[in-house]
PDB file of C-alpha atoms and ligand atoms in Angstrom:
ATOM      1  CA  MET A   1     -11.170  17.271  -2.017  1.00 58.00           C
ATOM      2  CA  GLU A   2      -8.392  19.017  -0.358  1.00 55.00           C
ATOM      3  CA  ILE A   3      -6.060  16.661   1.489  1.00 57.00           C
ATOM      4  CA  ASN A   4      -2.956  17.890   2.788  1.00 59.00           C
ATOM      5  CA  TRP A   5      -1.458  16.012   5.292  1.00 59.00           C
ATOM      6  CA  PHE A   6       2.390  16.019   6.018  1.00 61.00           C
ATOM      7  CA  PRO A   7       3.032  16.042   9.833  1.00 64.00           C
ATOM      8  CA  GLY A   8       6.320  17.661  10.880  1.00 68.00           C
ATOM      9  CA  HIS A   9       7.345  14.293  11.701  1.00 68.00           C
ATOM     10  CA  MET A  10       7.570  13.284   8.043  1.00 71.00           C
ATOM     11  CA  ALA A  11       9.482  15.971   7.116  1.00 73.00           C
ATOM     12  CA  LYS A  12      11.920  14.986   9.721  1.00 77.00           C
ATOM     13  CA  SER A  13      11.957  11.485   8.741  1.00 77.00           C
ATOM     14  CA  ARG A  14      12.809  12.291   5.242  1.00 78.00           C
ATOM     15  CA  ARG A  15      16.060  14.011   6.063  1.00 80.00           C
ATOM     16  CA  GLU A  16      17.101  10.774   8.422  1.00 83.00           C
ATOM     17  CA  LEU A  17      16.151   8.904   5.920  1.00 83.00           C
ATOM     18  CA  LEU A  18      18.808  11.111   3.427  1.00 84.00           C
ATOM     19  CA  ASP A  19      21.368  10.241   6.029  1.00 86.00           C
ATOM     20  CA  ASN A  20      20.831   6.882   6.839  1.00 88.00           C
ATOM     21  CA  LEU A  21      21.495   6.194   3.054  1.00 87.00           C
ATOM     22  CA  LYS A  22      24.852   6.735   2.977  1.00 86.00           C
ATOM     23  CA  ARG A  23      25.335   2.967   4.814  1.00 86.00           C
ATOM     24  CA  ALA A  24      23.124   1.233   2.880  1.00 91.00           C
ATOM     25  CA  ASP A  25      23.131  -1.388   0.658  1.00 93.00           C
ATOM     26  CA  LEU A  26      19.876  -2.015  -0.531  1.00 94.00           C
ATOM     27  CA  VAL A  27      16.519  -0.250  -0.171  1.00 93.00           C
ATOM     28  CA  LEU A  28      12.786  -1.976  -0.161  1.00 95.00           C
ATOM     29  CA  GLU A  29      10.393   0.024  -1.463  1.00 93.00           C
ATOM     30  CA  ILE A  30       7.087  -0.968  -0.048  1.00 95.00           C
ATOM     31  CA  CYS A  31       3.880  -0.325  -1.562  1.00 95.00           C
ATOM     32  CA  ASP A  32       0.302  -1.595  -2.012  1.00 96.00           C
ATOM     33  CA  ALA A  33      -0.483  -4.107  -4.257  1.00 98.00           C
ATOM     34  CA  ARG A  34      -3.980  -2.227  -4.830  1.00 97.00           C
ATOM     35  CA  LEU A  35      -2.512   0.798  -5.850  1.00 95.00           C
ATOM     36  CA  PRO A  36       0.904   0.329  -7.473  1.00 94.00           C
ATOM     37  CA  LYS A  37       1.058   3.691  -8.960  1.00 91.00           C
ATOM     38  CA  SER A  38      -0.357   6.134  -6.070  1.00 90.00           C
ATOM     39  CA  SER A  39       0.986   4.134  -3.242  1.00 90.00           C
ATOM     40  CA  ARG A  40       4.733   4.113  -4.621  1.00 88.00           C
ATOM     41  CA  HIS A  41       6.747   7.367  -2.911  1.00 81.00           C
ATOM     42  CA  PRO A  42       6.647  10.071  -6.422  1.00 75.00           C
ATOM     43  CA  ASP A  43      10.268  11.117  -5.723  1.00 74.00           C
ATOM     44  CA  LEU A  44      12.101   8.166  -3.681  1.00 77.00           C
ATOM     45  CA  VAL A  45      13.833   7.552  -6.678  1.00 73.00           C
ATOM     46  CA  ASN A  46      15.080  10.562  -6.607  1.00 76.00           C
ATOM     47  CA  ILE A  47      15.873  10.471  -3.234  1.00 77.00           C
ATOM     48  CA  LEU A  48      17.635   7.173  -3.073  1.00 78.00           C
ATOM     49  CA  GLN A  49      20.822   8.952  -5.240  1.00 71.00           C
ATOM     50  CA  LYS A  50      20.683   5.564  -7.378  1.00 80.00           C
ATOM     51  CA  LYS A  51      20.950   2.490  -4.532  1.00 89.00           C
ATOM     52  CA  PRO A  52      19.170  -0.727  -5.457  1.00 92.00           C
ATOM     53  CA  VAL A  53      15.845  -0.659  -4.690  1.00 93.00           C
ATOM     54  CA  TRP A  54      13.084  -3.170  -5.322  1.00 95.00           C
ATOM     55  CA  THR A  55       9.594  -2.508  -5.403  1.00 95.00           C
ATOM     56  CA  ILE A  56       7.932  -4.707  -2.826  1.00 97.00           C
ATOM     57  CA  LEU A  57       3.813  -4.796  -3.755  1.00 98.00           C
ATOM     58  CA  GLY A  58       2.543  -5.888  -0.245  1.00 97.00           C
ATOM     59  CA  LYS A  59      -0.669  -6.827   0.613  1.00 98.00           C
ATOM     60  CA  ALA A  60      -0.985  -9.012  -2.392  1.00 98.00           C
ATOM     61  CA  ASP A  61      -3.751 -11.011  -0.489  1.00 98.00           C
ATOM     62  CA  LEU A  62      -6.324  -8.074  -1.000  1.00 98.00           C
ATOM     63  CA  ALA A  63      -5.692  -7.203  -4.964  1.00 98.00           C
ATOM     64  CA  ASP A  64      -6.389  -8.476  -7.860  1.00 98.00           C
ATOM     65  CA  PRO A  65      -4.119 -10.969  -9.033  1.00 98.00           C
ATOM     66  CA  LEU A  66      -4.439 -11.149 -12.434  1.00 97.00           C
ATOM     67  CA  CYS A  67      -3.922  -7.088 -12.075  1.00 97.00           C
ATOM     68  CA  THR A  68      -0.916  -7.594 -10.241  1.00 98.00           C
ATOM     69  CA  LYS A  69       0.626  -9.995 -12.680  1.00 98.00           C
ATOM     70  CA  LEU A  70       0.137  -6.955 -14.994  1.00 97.00           C
ATOM     71  CA  TRP A  71       2.450  -4.781 -13.166  1.00 97.00           C
ATOM     72  CA  LEU A  72       5.178  -7.130 -12.567  1.00 97.00           C
ATOM     73  CA  ASP A  73       5.223  -8.156 -16.093  1.00 97.00           C
ATOM     74  CA  ARG A  74       5.352  -4.598 -16.745  1.00 96.00           C
ATOM     75  CA  ALA A  75       8.237  -4.239 -14.386  1.00 95.00           C
ATOM     76  CA  ALA A  76       9.973  -6.949 -15.856  1.00 96.00           C
ATOM     77  CA  GLU A  77       9.925  -5.431 -19.161  1.00 95.00           C
ATOM     78  CA  ARG A  78      11.898  -2.403 -17.500  1.00 92.00           C
ATOM     79  CA  GLU A  79      14.427  -4.891 -16.085  1.00 93.00           C
ATOM     80  CA  GLN A  80      12.825  -3.714 -12.175  1.00 93.00           C
ATOM     81  CA  THR A  81      12.894  -5.770  -9.584  1.00 95.00           C
ATOM     82  CA  TRP A  82       9.360  -5.989  -8.442  1.00 97.00           C
ATOM     83  CA  LEU A  83       7.902  -8.453  -6.205  1.00 98.00           C
ATOM     84  CA  ALA A  84       4.258  -9.074  -4.913  1.00 98.00           C
ATOM     85  CA  MET A  85       3.532 -10.578  -1.490  1.00 98.00           C
ATOM     86  CA  ASP A  86       1.647 -11.030   1.153  1.00 98.00           C
ATOM     87  CA  ILE A  87       3.547 -10.319   3.805  1.00 96.00           C
ATOM     88  CA  PHE A  88       2.398 -13.305   6.721  1.00 96.00           C
ATOM     89  CA  SER A  89       2.878 -16.261   3.999  1.00 97.00           C
ATOM     90  CA  GLU A  90       5.372 -18.244   4.795  1.00 96.00           C
ATOM     91  CA  PRO A  91       6.393 -19.443   0.604  1.00 97.00           C
ATOM     92  CA  ASP A  92       5.953 -15.313   0.089  1.00 97.00           C
ATOM     93  CA  LEU A  93       8.450 -14.399   2.446  1.00 96.00           C
ATOM     94  CA  ARG A  94      10.681 -17.500   1.303  1.00 95.00           C
ATOM     95  CA  VAL A  95      10.979 -15.971  -1.875  1.00 97.00           C
ATOM     96  CA  LEU A  96      12.308 -12.964  -0.494  1.00 96.00           C
ATOM     97  CA  ARG A  97      14.760 -14.397   1.828  1.00 94.00           C
ATOM     98  CA  GLY A  98      16.171 -16.297  -0.667  1.00 95.00           C
ATOM     99  CA  MET A  99      16.781 -13.078  -2.879  1.00 96.00           C
ATOM    100  CA  LEU A 100      18.502 -11.248  -0.188  1.00 94.00           C
ATOM    101  CA  GLN A 101      20.751 -13.887   0.643  1.00 92.00           C
ATOM    102  CA  GLU A 102      21.656 -14.143  -2.963  1.00 94.00           C
ATOM    103  CA  PHE A 103      22.395 -11.028  -2.740  1.00 94.00           C
ATOM    104  CA  ASN A 104      24.241 -10.889   0.237  1.00 91.00           C
ATOM    105  CA  ALA A 105      26.358 -13.330  -1.529  1.00 91.00           C
ATOM    106  CA  LYS A 106      27.248 -11.319  -3.995  1.00 90.00           C
ATOM    107  CA  SER A 107      27.728  -8.394  -1.895  1.00 87.00           C
ATOM    108  CA  LEU A 108      30.512 -10.554   0.116  1.00 86.00           C
ATOM    109  CA  GLN A 109      32.039 -11.866  -3.071  1.00 89.00           C
ATOM    110  CA  THR A 110      32.848  -7.945  -3.980  1.00 87.00           C
ATOM    111  CA  ALA A 111      33.675  -7.064  -0.596  1.00 83.00           C
ATOM    112  CA  ILE A 112      36.139 -10.349  -0.654  1.00 88.00           C
ATOM    113  CA  SER A 113      37.617  -9.461  -3.645  1.00 90.00           C
ATOM    114  CA  LYS A 114      38.359  -5.646  -3.136  1.00 88.00           C
ATOM    115  CA  GLY A 115      39.781  -6.719   0.697  1.00 87.00           C
ATOM    116  CA  LYS A 116      36.917  -4.724   2.140  1.00 84.00           C
ATOM    117  CA  ARG A 117      35.789  -5.603   5.777  1.00 81.00           C
ATOM    118  CA  ILE A 118      32.634  -7.765   5.647  1.00 81.00           C
ATOM    119  CA  ALA A 119      29.651  -6.077   7.014  1.00 84.00           C
ATOM    120  CA  PRO A 120      25.743  -7.545   7.535  1.00 89.00           C
ATOM    121  CA  LEU A 121      24.015  -6.697   4.682  1.00 92.00           C
ATOM    122  CA  ARG A 122      22.374  -2.958   5.192  1.00 94.00           C
ATOM    123  CA  ILE A 123      18.804  -3.123   3.932  1.00 95.00           C
ATOM    124  CA  ILE A 124      16.079   0.031   4.549  1.00 92.00           C
ATOM    125  CA  VAL A 125      12.989  -0.112   4.373  1.00 93.00           C
ATOM    126  CA  ALA A 126      10.798   2.673   2.972  1.00 89.00           C
ATOM    127  CA  GLY A 127       7.015   3.791   1.343  1.00 88.00           C
ATOM    128  CA  ILE A 128       4.270   5.439   2.375  1.00 86.00           C
ATOM    129  CA  PRO A 129       2.249   4.797   5.647  1.00 86.00           C
ATOM    130  CA  ASN A 130       0.824   1.444   6.400  1.00 90.00           C
ATOM    131  CA  THR A 131       1.818  -0.645   3.615  1.00 92.00           C
ATOM    132  CA  GLY A 132       3.320  -2.738   5.430  1.00 94.00           C
ATOM    133  CA  LYS A 133       6.821  -1.724   6.247  1.00 92.00           C
ATOM    134  CA  SER A 134       7.364  -2.452  10.025  1.00 93.00           C
ATOM    135  CA  THR A 135       5.497  -6.016   9.395  1.00 95.00           C
ATOM    136  CA  LEU A 136       7.514  -7.344   6.928  1.00 95.00           C
ATOM    137  CA  ILE A 137      10.950  -6.239   9.020  1.00 93.00           C
ATOM    138  CA  ASN A 138       8.799  -8.095  11.958  1.00 93.00           C
ATOM    139  CA  ARG A 139       8.772 -10.988   9.844  1.00 94.00           C
ATOM    140  CA  LEU A 140      12.274 -10.572   8.292  1.00 91.00           C
ATOM    141  CA  VAL A 141      13.483 -10.866  11.860  1.00 90.00           C
ATOM    142  CA  GLY A 142      11.571 -13.112  13.340  1.00 88.00           C
ATOM    143  CA  LYS A 143      10.218 -11.453  15.829  1.00 86.00           C
ATOM    144  CA  LYS A 144       8.043  -8.633  17.010  1.00 88.00           C
ATOM    145  CA  THR A 145      10.896  -5.786  17.305  1.00 84.00           C
ATOM    146  CA  THR A 146       8.920  -2.772  15.924  1.00 84.00           C
ATOM    147  CA  ALA A 147       5.036  -2.076  16.188  1.00 87.00           C
ATOM    148  CA  THR A 148       2.281  -2.060  13.786  1.00 88.00           C
ATOM    149  CA  SER A 149      -0.962  -1.342  13.187  1.00 86.00           C
ATOM    150  CA  ASN A 150      -3.660  -1.097  11.104  1.00 87.00           C
ATOM    151  CA  LYS A 151      -3.257   2.758  11.031  1.00 85.00           C
ATOM    152  CA  PRO A 152      -1.144   4.659   9.154  1.00 80.00           C
ATOM    153  CA  GLY A 153       1.580   6.821  10.804  1.00 78.00           C
ATOM    154  CA  VAL A 154       2.203   4.476  13.792  1.00 81.00           C
ATOM    155  CA  THR A 155       6.092   4.285  13.175  1.00 78.00           C
ATOM    156  CA  ARG A 156       7.277   7.372  14.270  1.00 79.00           C
ATOM    157  CA  LYS A 157      11.031   7.441  14.246  1.00 82.00           C
ATOM    158  CA  LEU A 158      14.107   5.925  11.813  1.00 83.00           C
ATOM    159  CA  ARG A 159      15.756   2.421  13.722  1.00 86.00           C
ATOM    160  CA  TRP A 160      18.114   0.183  12.887  1.00 90.00           C
ATOM    161  CA  ILE A 161      17.235  -3.291  13.962  1.00 91.00           C
ATOM    162  CA  ARG A 162      19.473  -6.420  13.772  1.00 89.00           C
ATOM    163  CA  GLY A 163      18.523  -9.353  11.847  1.00 84.00           C
ATOM    164  CA  GLY A 164      21.185 -12.272  13.221  1.00 77.00           C
ATOM    165  CA  THR A 165      24.859 -12.149  11.403  1.00 78.00           C
ATOM    166  CA  ASP A 166      23.273 -11.472   8.408  1.00 83.00           C
ATOM    167  CA  PHE A 167      21.416  -8.446   8.179  1.00 90.00           C
ATOM    168  CA  GLU A 168      20.601  -5.078   9.732  1.00 93.00           C
ATOM    169  CA  VAL A 169      17.471  -3.352   8.655  1.00 93.00           C
ATOM    170  CA  LEU A 170      16.205  -0.176   9.096  1.00 91.00           C
ATOM    171  CA  ASP A 171      12.183   0.410   9.723  1.00 89.00           C
ATOM    172  CA  THR A 172      11.575   4.025   8.867  1.00 86.00           C
ATOM    173  CA  PRO A 173       7.833   5.918   8.927  1.00 82.00           C
ATOM    174  CA  GLY A 174       6.093   6.374   6.189  1.00 77.00           C
ATOM    175  CA  ILE A 175       6.972   9.513   4.286  1.00 73.00           C
ATOM    176  CA  LEU A 176       3.927  10.352   2.521  1.00 61.00           C
ATOM    177  CA  ALA A 177       4.471  13.679  -0.289  1.00 58.00           C
ATOM    178  CA  PRO A 178       2.928  16.664   0.912  1.00 45.00           C
ATOM    179  CA  LYS A 179       1.017  16.934  -1.902  1.00 49.00           C
ATOM    180  CA  LEU A 180      -1.074  14.397  -3.236  1.00 68.00           C
ATOM    181  CA  ASP A 181      -1.317  15.486  -6.732  1.00 72.00           C
ATOM    182  CA  THR A 182      -5.083  13.424  -8.267  1.00 83.00           C
ATOM    183  CA  ARG A 183      -8.391  13.347  -7.119  1.00 84.00           C
ATOM    184  CA  GLU A 184      -7.629   9.502  -8.127  1.00 87.00           C
ATOM    185  CA  SER A 185      -4.995   8.993  -6.184  1.00 87.00           C
ATOM    186  CA  LYS A 186      -6.320  10.735  -3.174  1.00 87.00           C
ATOM    187  CA  VAL A 187      -9.416   8.612  -3.488  1.00 90.00           C
ATOM    188  CA  ASN A 188      -7.224   5.071  -3.975  1.00 92.00           C
ATOM    189  CA  LEU A 189      -4.980   6.298  -0.856  1.00 91.00           C
ATOM    190  CA  ALA A 190      -7.877   7.355   1.507  1.00 92.00           C
ATOM    191  CA  ALA A 191      -9.677   3.844   0.461  1.00 95.00           C
ATOM    192  CA  THR A 192      -6.464   1.710   1.440  1.00 94.00           C
ATOM    193  CA  GLY A 193      -6.687   3.797   4.580  1.00 92.00           C
ATOM    194  CA  ALA A 194      -2.754   5.165   3.589  1.00 88.00           C
ATOM    195  CA  ILE A 195      -3.729   8.731   5.046  1.00 82.00           C
ATOM    196  CA  PRO A 196      -5.578   8.612   8.488  1.00 79.00           C
ATOM    197  CA  ASP A 197      -9.882   8.646   8.514  1.00 79.00           C
ATOM    198  CA  ASP A 198     -10.046  11.757  10.691  1.00 76.00           C
ATOM    199  CA  ILE A 199      -8.556  13.916   8.029  1.00 72.00           C
ATOM    200  CA  LEU A 200     -10.489  12.839   4.626  1.00 77.00           C
ATOM    201  CA  PRO A 201     -14.432  13.482   3.964  1.00 90.00           C
ATOM    202  CA  LEU A 202     -15.463   9.692   4.701  1.00 92.00           C
ATOM    203  CA  GLU A 203     -18.756   9.963   2.774  1.00 94.00           C
ATOM    204  CA  GLU A 204     -17.046  11.348  -0.388  1.00 93.00           C
ATOM    205  CA  VAL A 205     -14.804   8.984  -0.390  1.00 94.00           C
ATOM    206  CA  ALA A 206     -16.858   5.978   0.079  1.00 97.00           C
ATOM    207  CA  PHE A 207     -19.293   7.154  -2.506  1.00 97.00           C
ATOM    208  CA  ALA A 208     -16.130   7.610  -4.959  1.00 95.00           C
ATOM    209  CA  LEU A 209     -14.995   3.857  -4.070  1.00 97.00           C
ATOM    210  CA  PHE A 210     -18.560   2.939  -4.284  1.00 97.00           C
ATOM    211  CA  ILE A 211     -18.632   3.974  -7.949  1.00 95.00           C
ATOM    212  CA  ILE A 212     -15.001   2.718  -9.110  1.00 94.00           C
ATOM    213  CA  LEU A 213     -16.041  -0.724  -7.623  1.00 95.00           C
ATOM    214  CA  ILE A 214     -19.396  -0.701  -9.561  1.00 94.00           C
ATOM    215  CA  LYS A 215     -17.471  -0.108 -12.835  1.00 92.00           C
ATOM    216  CA  THR A 216     -14.568  -2.462 -12.133  1.00 93.00           C
ATOM    217  CA  TYR A 217     -15.805  -5.243  -9.777  1.00 95.00           C
ATOM    218  CA  PRO A 218     -19.745  -5.426 -10.482  1.00 93.00           C
ATOM    219  CA  GLU A 219     -20.130  -8.834  -9.960  1.00 94.00           C
ATOM    220  CA  PHE A 220     -18.635  -8.607  -6.573  1.00 96.00           C
ATOM    221  CA  MET A 221     -21.038  -5.610  -6.083  1.00 96.00           C
ATOM    222  CA  GLU A 222     -23.823  -7.721  -6.889  1.00 95.00           C
ATOM    223  CA  ASP A 223     -22.532 -10.646  -4.601  1.00 95.00           C
ATOM    224  CA  ARG A 224     -22.369  -8.658  -1.204  1.00 96.00           C
ATOM    225  CA  TYR A 225     -24.767  -6.040  -1.891  1.00 96.00           C
ATOM    226  CA  GLN A 226     -27.162  -7.007  -4.494  1.00 93.00           C
ATOM    227  CA  VAL A 227     -26.666  -4.052  -6.590  1.00 92.00           C
ATOM    228  CA  GLY A 228     -24.544  -4.489 -10.020  1.00 76.00           C
ATOM    229  CA  SER A 229     -23.882  -1.689 -12.465  1.00 68.00           C
ATOM    230  CA  ARG A 230     -27.317  -2.037 -14.918  1.00 68.00           C
ATOM    231  CA  ALA A 231     -26.640   0.737 -16.798  1.00 68.00           C
ATOM    232  CA  GLU A 232     -23.462   1.510 -19.610  1.00 71.00           C
ATOM    233  CA  TYR A 233     -23.263   5.119 -19.113  1.00 73.00           C
ATOM    234  CA  ALA A 234     -24.283   6.996 -15.966  1.00 79.00           C
ATOM    235  CA  ASP A 235     -24.384   9.907 -13.830  1.00 88.00           C
ATOM    236  CA  ASN A 236     -23.766  10.407 -10.601  1.00 90.00           C
ATOM    237  CA  SER A 237     -27.542  10.207  -9.491  1.00 92.00           C
ATOM    238  CA  TYR A 238     -27.413   7.086 -10.874  1.00 92.00           C
ATOM    239  CA  TYR A 239     -24.897   6.008  -8.492  1.00 94.00           C
ATOM    240  CA  TRP A 240     -26.447   7.362  -5.588  1.00 95.00           C
ATOM    241  CA  GLU A 241     -29.230   5.241  -6.169  1.00 94.00           C
ATOM    242  CA  LEU A 242     -27.492   2.677  -6.209  1.00 94.00           C
ATOM    243  CA  PHE A 243     -25.462   3.532  -3.194  1.00 96.00           C
ATOM    244  CA  GLN A 244     -28.512   4.075  -1.458  1.00 96.00           C
ATOM    245  CA  GLU A 245     -30.148   0.776  -2.053  1.00 95.00           C
ATOM    246  CA  ALA A 246     -26.708  -1.194  -0.906  1.00 97.00           C
ATOM    247  CA  ALA A 247     -27.059   0.661   2.461  1.00 97.00           C
ATOM    248  CA  ILE A 248     -30.594  -0.504   2.900  1.00 96.00           C
ATOM    249  CA  ASN A 249     -29.826  -3.890   1.613  1.00 95.00           C
ATOM    250  CA  ARG A 250     -26.865  -4.378   4.197  1.00 96.00           C
ATOM    251  CA  ASN A 251     -29.823  -3.110   7.217  1.00 95.00           C
ATOM    252  CA  CYS A 252     -28.046   0.670   7.678  1.00 95.00           C
ATOM    253  CA  LEU A 253     -31.373   1.871   8.214  1.00 95.00           C
ATOM    254  CA  ALA A 254     -31.947   5.305   9.828  1.00 92.00           C
ATOM    255  CA  LYS A 255     -35.300   5.751  11.114  1.00 88.00           C
ATOM    256  CA  GLY A 256     -38.499   5.765   8.572  1.00 88.00           C
ATOM    257  CA  GLY A 257     -36.152   3.047   6.876  1.00 86.00           C
ATOM    258  CA  LYS A 258     -34.536   5.844   4.984  1.00 93.00           C
ATOM    259  CA  PRO A 259     -30.752   4.672   4.744  1.00 95.00           C
ATOM    260  CA  ASP A 260     -28.268   5.438   7.195  1.00 97.00           C
ATOM    261  CA  ILE A 261     -25.604   6.629   4.896  1.00 97.00           C
ATOM    262  CA  ASP A 262     -23.076   7.226   8.042  1.00 96.00           C
ATOM    263  CA  ARG A 263     -23.446   3.519   8.881  1.00 97.00           C
ATOM    264  CA  PHE A 264     -22.858   2.382   5.374  1.00 98.00           C
ATOM    265  CA  ASN A 265     -19.971   4.488   4.613  1.00 97.00           C
ATOM    266  CA  LYS A 266     -18.059   2.679   7.290  1.00 96.00           C
ATOM    267  CA  LEU A 267     -19.185  -0.609   6.340  1.00 98.00           C
ATOM    268  CA  LEU A 268     -18.095  -0.094   2.825  1.00 98.00           C
ATOM    269  CA  ILE A 269     -14.637   1.071   3.432  1.00 97.00           C
ATOM    270  CA  ARG A 270     -14.091  -1.451   6.506  1.00 96.00           C
ATOM    271  CA  GLU A 271     -15.215  -4.257   4.404  1.00 98.00           C
ATOM    272  CA  PHE A 272     -13.068  -3.343   1.015  1.00 98.00           C
ATOM    273  CA  ARG A 273     -10.188  -2.522   3.458  1.00 97.00           C
ATOM    274  CA  SER A 274     -10.565  -5.815   4.798  1.00 96.00           C
ATOM    275  CA  GLY A 275     -10.819  -7.758   2.138  1.00 97.00           C
ATOM    276  CA  ARG A 276     -14.354  -8.674   2.505  1.00 97.00           C
ATOM    277  CA  ILE A 277     -15.348  -7.226  -0.961  1.00 98.00           C
ATOM    278  CA  GLY A 278     -13.508  -9.677  -2.854  1.00 98.00           C
ATOM    279  CA  ARG A 279      -9.552  -9.209  -4.255  1.00 98.00           C
ATOM    280  CA  ILE A 280      -9.554  -6.025  -5.871  1.00 98.00           C
ATOM    281  CA  SER A 281      -7.278  -3.984  -7.834  1.00 98.00           C
ATOM    282  CA  LEU A 282      -7.627   0.190  -7.971  1.00 97.00           C
ATOM    283  CA  GLU A 283      -5.158   0.963 -10.177  1.00 95.00           C
ATOM    284  CA  SER A 284      -4.096  -1.299 -13.471  1.00 94.00           C
ATOM    285  CA  PRO A 285      -0.897  -0.558 -15.666  1.00 93.00           C
ATOM    286  CA  PRO A 286      -0.915   2.577 -18.144  1.00 85.00           C
ATOM    287  CA  ASN A 287      -1.618   1.116 -21.278  1.00 79.00           C
ATOM    288  CA  LYS A 288       1.915   0.553 -23.674  1.00 65.00           C
TER     289      LYS A 288
HETATM  290  N1  GTP B 301      -3.331  -8.429   4.264  1.00 81.64           N
HETATM  291  C1  GTP B 301      -2.530  -8.294   4.725  1.00 81.64           C
HETATM  292  N2  GTP B 301      -2.051  -6.927   5.576  1.00 81.64           N
HETATM  293  C2  GTP B 301      -1.507  -6.626   5.326  1.00 81.64           C
HETATM  294  C3  GTP B 301      -0.010  -7.365   4.777  1.00 81.64           C
HETATM  295  N3  GTP B 301       1.044  -6.565   5.392  1.00 81.64           N
HETATM  296  C4  GTP B 301       0.843  -5.426   6.591  1.00 81.64           C
HETATM  297  N4  GTP B 301      -0.564  -6.057   6.863  1.00 81.64           N
HETATM  298  C5  GTP B 301      -1.147  -5.008   7.948  1.00 81.64           C
HETATM  299  O1  GTP B 301      -1.141  -3.572   7.482  1.00 81.64           O
HETATM  300  C6  GTP B 301      -1.313  -2.294   8.465  1.00 81.64           C
HETATM  301  C7  GTP B 301      -0.098  -1.973   8.692  1.00 81.64           C
HETATM  302  O2  GTP B 301       1.131  -2.679   8.757  1.00 81.64           O
HETATM  303  P1  GTP B 301       2.252  -2.028   9.466  1.00 81.64           P
HETATM  304  O3  GTP B 301       3.718  -2.821   9.417  1.00 81.64           O
HETATM  305  O4  GTP B 301       2.118  -1.372  10.652  1.00 81.64           O
HETATM  306  O5  GTP B 301       2.527  -0.869   8.074  1.00 81.64           O
HETATM  307  P2  GTP B 301       4.259   0.316   8.162  1.00 81.64           P
HETATM  308  O6  GTP B 301       4.160   0.919   6.510  1.00 81.64           O
HETATM  309  O7  GTP B 301       4.937  -0.203   8.799  1.00 81.64           O
HETATM  310  O8  GTP B 301       3.253   1.930   8.972  1.00 81.64           O
HETATM  311  P3  GTP B 301       3.775   2.937   8.955  1.00 81.64           P
HETATM  312  O9  GTP B 301       4.885   2.475  10.529  1.00 81.64           O
HETATM  313  O10 GTP B 301       2.204   3.565   9.911  1.00 81.64           O
HETATM  314  O11 GTP B 301       4.051   3.768   7.976  1.00 81.64           O
HETATM  315  C8  GTP B 301      -1.455  -3.876   9.758  1.00 81.64           C
HETATM  316  O12 GTP B 301      -2.521  -3.645   9.838  1.00 81.64           O
HETATM  317  C9  GTP B 301      -0.829  -5.287   8.884  1.00 81.64           C
HETATM  318  O13 GTP B 301      -1.288  -6.405   9.798  1.00 81.64           O
HETATM  319  C10 GTP B 301      -0.421  -8.214   3.634  1.00 81.64           C
HETATM  320  O14 GTP B 301       0.879  -8.536   3.025  1.00 81.64           O
HETATM  321  N5  GTP B 301      -1.276  -8.699   3.531  1.00 81.64           N
HETATM  322 MG1   MG B 302       5.555   1.050  10.615  1.00 81.64          MG
END
């Protein structure tokens, strides 16, 4: 599956991000809690040149809470600041606001002790497309200042937004690496919607996602599609049978009672993205 997606605006944004970095105090890297490996920008840490960075696992309401906890524990062991949140949840936002206030108080003290000018905290919000960057900014600022959508590639320009007197925040377009390295990453990014739907073979993504879900969350698949894996080891033809069965069970039917695969591809992806199948994580932390 060849996916090359690196629109011109992304290359430009990357350069602009570097220019703005000098002015920033803190970077919030927004990832997707369902895929904390593939949704991290591969070289963001290098790009950031030692600026403090907090990794936010957004859409945590859609991810498997047990799996999210494993990721957070692993980050804590490495003394990295990671935070999982449902960006729409007020209690989750309160935690982030509290951390920002604490960070700001420390920065102010340092500025005062060095006799520097007191300025609002400057936060860059960065990450791959469609992870919730603009949504988070609107929530932090407390009003709709920047456009959001369930499609990737919505924010096109970098823009500083004022959040009261305490902070300024830079909204950035999703900057995805030009090369998506493994097949697994491609499938995961496509399934969650980090890559636009029209540039990838939907049938391949839907079937690959189906196999992952049958293997990792068979109870959810049984509940929703009346198919669960009945075999320990199975090949693609076995899963293809199940896939067609699931399509029929969900009434995706073509002429003559055959499964309407196109319709089921879309249904499966839609239901996965909206969390209707269940709270699902596609990536667990690697074994220690
Ligand atoms: N369930 C859930 N949905 C979220 C969360 N955060 C954002 N979303 C949704 O995710 C979609 C993308 O949000 P945006 O804020 O536009 O994402 P973005 O990272 O700015 O995207 P680009 O500008 O395209 O890179 C929207 O449909 C949001 O409503 C969250 O924590 N949980
Ligand atoms: Mg945006």
